[in-house]
Amino acid sequence: MADIKELIRIAFDARKYSYTPYSHFRVGAALLASDGKIYQGCNIENASYGAANCAERTAFFKAISEGVREFDSIAIVGGPEDATEFEYCQPCGICRQVMAEFCDLDHFRIILARSTEDYQEFLLRDLLPHAFLPEQLDSASRK
Ligand code: THU
């Protein structure tokens, strides 16, 4: 199982592939699945700005599209493209919602890193309290 520093290093590696000609803000993510596999993601922007995809969702969708749906943690790093020092990069609301679809609120760990030595760790519930979850559709027509 990868340790936190290794996951952060892999997130920084993913950030190199960001496609950010509009924001020039590059984000990398490393998603650790429960089976030990790691999925990298970067943000991918578009001339139609709303079509951009965040690094976290890129990593999740790569894993899910390969049949993997159980996850342990994600490391996230981000900052301006010319940054040499980093602030903590918070996952956006849409990415938090995607995490909540597939991850246990009280077990999935979100690691926000400025470097391999300087990071904060949260549970998904900390970052998405009062989440709207799939169970809430059960009273409607969801099968
Ligand atoms: N972005 C991410 O990839 N993840 C985050 O957690 C926050 C924002 C991207 C989206 C967009 O390409 C750029 O950062 C600026 O918002």
Short mmCIF file of C-alpha atoms and ligand atoms in Angstrom, two decimals:
data_model
loop_
_atom_site.label_atom_id
_atom_site.label_comp_id
_atom_site.label_asym_id
_atom_site.label_seq_id
_atom_site.Cartn_x
_atom_site.Cartn_y
_atom_site.Cartn_z
CA MET A 1 0.00 0.00 0.00
CA ALA A 2 1.41 3.40 -1.01
CA ASP A 3 2.15 5.75 1.84
CA ILE A 4 1.00 9.36 1.93
CA LYS A 5 4.29 10.86 0.75
CA GLU A 6 4.36 8.50 -2.21
CA LEU A 7 0.76 9.38 -3.10
CA ILE A 8 1.64 13.09 -3.00
CA ARG A 9 4.66 12.52 -5.21
CA ILE A 10 2.42 10.72 -7.72
CA ALA A 11 -0.07 13.62 -7.62
CA PHE A 12 2.74 16.05 -8.44
CA ASP A 13 3.75 13.78 -11.31
CA ALA A 14 0.16 13.80 -12.65
CA ARG A 15 0.10 17.60 -12.51
CA LYS A 16 2.74 17.71 -15.25
CA TYR A 17 0.12 16.57 -17.77
CA SER A 18 -2.48 19.26 -16.95
CA TYR A 19 -3.94 20.99 -20.00
CA THR A 20 -4.60 24.53 -18.77
CA PRO A 21 -4.27 27.14 -21.55
CA TYR A 22 -7.12 29.22 -20.01
CA SER A 23 -6.62 29.27 -16.23
CA HIS A 24 -2.90 28.41 -16.18
CA PHE A 25 -3.75 26.70 -12.87
CA ARG A 26 -2.45 23.15 -12.84
CA VAL A 27 -3.82 20.44 -10.58
CA GLY A 28 -2.72 16.86 -10.08
CA ALA A 29 -4.41 14.03 -8.21
CA ALA A 30 -3.46 10.52 -7.18
CA LEU A 31 -6.39 8.29 -6.25
CA LEU A 32 -5.60 5.19 -4.21
CA ALA A 33 -8.09 2.37 -4.77
CA SER A 34 -8.79 -0.21 -2.06
CA ASP A 35 -6.94 -2.85 -4.10
CA GLY A 36 -3.78 -0.75 -3.93
CA LYS A 37 -3.84 0.54 -7.50
CA ILE A 38 -3.25 4.26 -8.03
CA TYR A 39 -5.03 6.35 -10.67
CA GLN A 40 -3.50 9.65 -11.69
CA GLY A 41 -5.58 12.61 -12.87
CA CYS A 42 -4.91 16.12 -14.13
CA ASN A 43 -7.22 18.99 -15.02
CA ILE A 44 -8.15 19.21 -18.69
CA GLU A 45 -9.59 22.51 -19.92
CA ASN A 46 -11.49 23.42 -23.06
CA ALA A 47 -12.14 26.47 -25.24
CA SER A 48 -15.74 26.01 -24.14
CA TYR A 49 -14.78 26.72 -20.51
CA GLY A 50 -17.59 24.71 -18.92
CA ALA A 51 -16.27 21.53 -20.55
CA ALA A 52 -13.19 21.54 -18.30
CA ASN A 53 -12.62 18.49 -16.12
CA CYS A 54 -10.90 18.69 -12.74
CA ALA A 55 -7.92 16.53 -11.84
CA GLU A 56 -9.86 14.65 -9.16
CA ARG A 57 -12.69 13.69 -11.49
CA THR A 58 -10.25 12.65 -14.18
CA ALA A 59 -8.71 10.20 -11.69
CA PHE A 60 -12.11 8.92 -10.50
CA PHE A 61 -13.48 8.47 -14.00
CA LYS A 62 -10.37 6.61 -15.11
CA ALA A 63 -10.78 4.16 -12.24
CA ILE A 64 -14.54 3.77 -12.54
CA SER A 65 -14.30 3.23 -16.28
CA GLU A 66 -12.01 0.29 -15.54
CA GLY A 67 -14.45 -1.30 -13.10
CA VAL A 68 -12.87 -0.01 -9.88
CA ARG A 69 -15.34 1.46 -7.38
CA GLU A 70 -13.73 1.13 -3.97
CA PHE A 71 -11.34 3.80 -2.82
CA ASP A 72 -9.12 4.57 0.13
CA SER A 73 -7.79 8.10 -0.39
CA ILE A 74 -6.82 10.84 -2.82
CA ALA A 75 -3.88 13.26 -2.80
CA ILE A 76 -4.41 16.65 -4.47
CA VAL A 77 -1.81 19.25 -5.42
CA GLY A 78 -2.35 22.42 -7.40
CA GLY A 79 -1.21 25.91 -8.14
CA PRO A 80 -0.36 28.39 -10.89
CA GLU A 81 1.62 26.81 -13.72
CA ASP A 82 4.83 28.64 -12.79
CA ALA A 83 4.52 27.93 -9.05
CA THR A 84 7.55 26.76 -7.17
CA GLU A 85 5.76 26.82 -3.82
CA PHE A 86 2.20 25.62 -3.33
CA GLU A 87 -0.84 26.43 -1.23
CA TYR A 88 -3.36 23.74 -0.29
CA CYS A 89 -5.65 23.13 -3.26
CA GLN A 90 -9.21 22.40 -2.18
CA PRO A 91 -11.35 20.06 -4.29
CA CYS A 92 -14.29 21.85 -5.89
CA GLY A 93 -17.88 21.12 -4.94
CA ILE A 94 -18.58 18.97 -7.98
CA CYS A 95 -15.55 16.78 -7.24
CA ARG A 96 -16.64 16.40 -3.61
CA GLN A 97 -20.05 15.27 -4.85
CA VAL A 98 -18.46 12.71 -7.19
CA MET A 99 -16.39 11.40 -4.27
CA ALA A 100 -19.55 11.04 -2.18
CA GLU A 101 -21.13 8.87 -4.87
CA PHE A 102 -18.41 6.24 -4.54
CA CYS A 103 -16.68 6.73 -1.20
CA ASP A 104 -17.57 6.22 2.44
CA LEU A 105 -17.84 9.65 4.06
CA ASP A 106 -16.19 8.46 7.27
CA HIS A 107 -13.33 6.49 5.75
CA PHE A 108 -12.27 8.15 2.49
CA ARG A 109 -9.27 10.38 3.17
CA ILE A 110 -8.49 13.55 1.22
CA ILE A 111 -4.90 14.71 1.39
CA LEU A 112 -4.21 18.31 0.41
CA ALA A 113 -0.52 18.82 -0.10
CA ARG A 114 1.85 21.72 -0.53
CA SER A 115 4.78 19.29 -0.66
CA THR A 116 5.56 15.75 0.43
CA GLU A 117 6.44 17.20 3.85
CA ASP A 118 3.56 19.64 4.24
CA TYR A 119 0.05 18.27 3.92
CA GLN A 120 -3.36 18.22 5.59
CA GLU A 121 -5.62 15.20 5.82
CA PHE A 122 -9.42 15.28 5.95
CA LEU A 123 -12.22 12.75 5.87
CA LEU A 124 -14.73 13.25 3.08
CA ARG A 125 -17.39 14.03 5.68
CA ASP A 126 -15.29 17.00 6.86
CA LEU A 127 -15.30 18.50 3.38
CA LEU A 128 -18.86 17.55 2.44
CA PRO A 129 -21.14 17.75 5.47
CA HIS A 130 -24.86 17.22 4.93
CA ALA A 131 -24.16 15.52 1.61
CA PHE A 132 -26.85 14.64 -0.89
CA LEU A 133 -26.38 10.88 -1.30
CA PRO A 134 -27.76 8.15 -3.59
CA GLU A 135 -29.91 6.77 -0.71
CA GLN A 136 -31.96 9.93 -0.80
CA LEU A 137 -33.31 8.88 -4.17
CA ASP A 138 -34.57 5.57 -2.79
CA SER A 139 -38.00 6.96 -2.01
CA ALA A 140 -38.32 8.00 -5.66
CA SER A 141 -37.91 5.81 -8.71
CA ARG A 142 -34.25 4.76 -8.29
CA LYS A 143 -33.79 0.99 -8.66
N1 THU B 1 -9.37 22.49 -10.60
C1 THU B 1 -9.09 21.17 -10.39
O1 THU B 1 -8.66 20.45 -11.29
N2 THU B 1 -9.30 20.66 -9.16
C2 THU B 1 -9.64 21.40 -8.08
O2 THU B 1 -9.69 20.87 -7.01
C3 THU B 1 -9.93 22.83 -8.22
C4 THU B 1 -9.91 23.36 -9.60
C5 THU B 1 -9.09 23.05 -11.93
C6 THU B 1 -10.27 23.38 -12.77
C7 THU B 1 -9.67 24.40 -13.71
O3 THU B 1 -9.02 23.73 -14.78
C8 THU B 1 -8.60 25.11 -12.88
O4 THU B 1 -8.34 24.24 -11.78
C9 THU B 1 -9.01 26.47 -12.38
O5 THU B 1 -10.24 26.41 -11.74
#
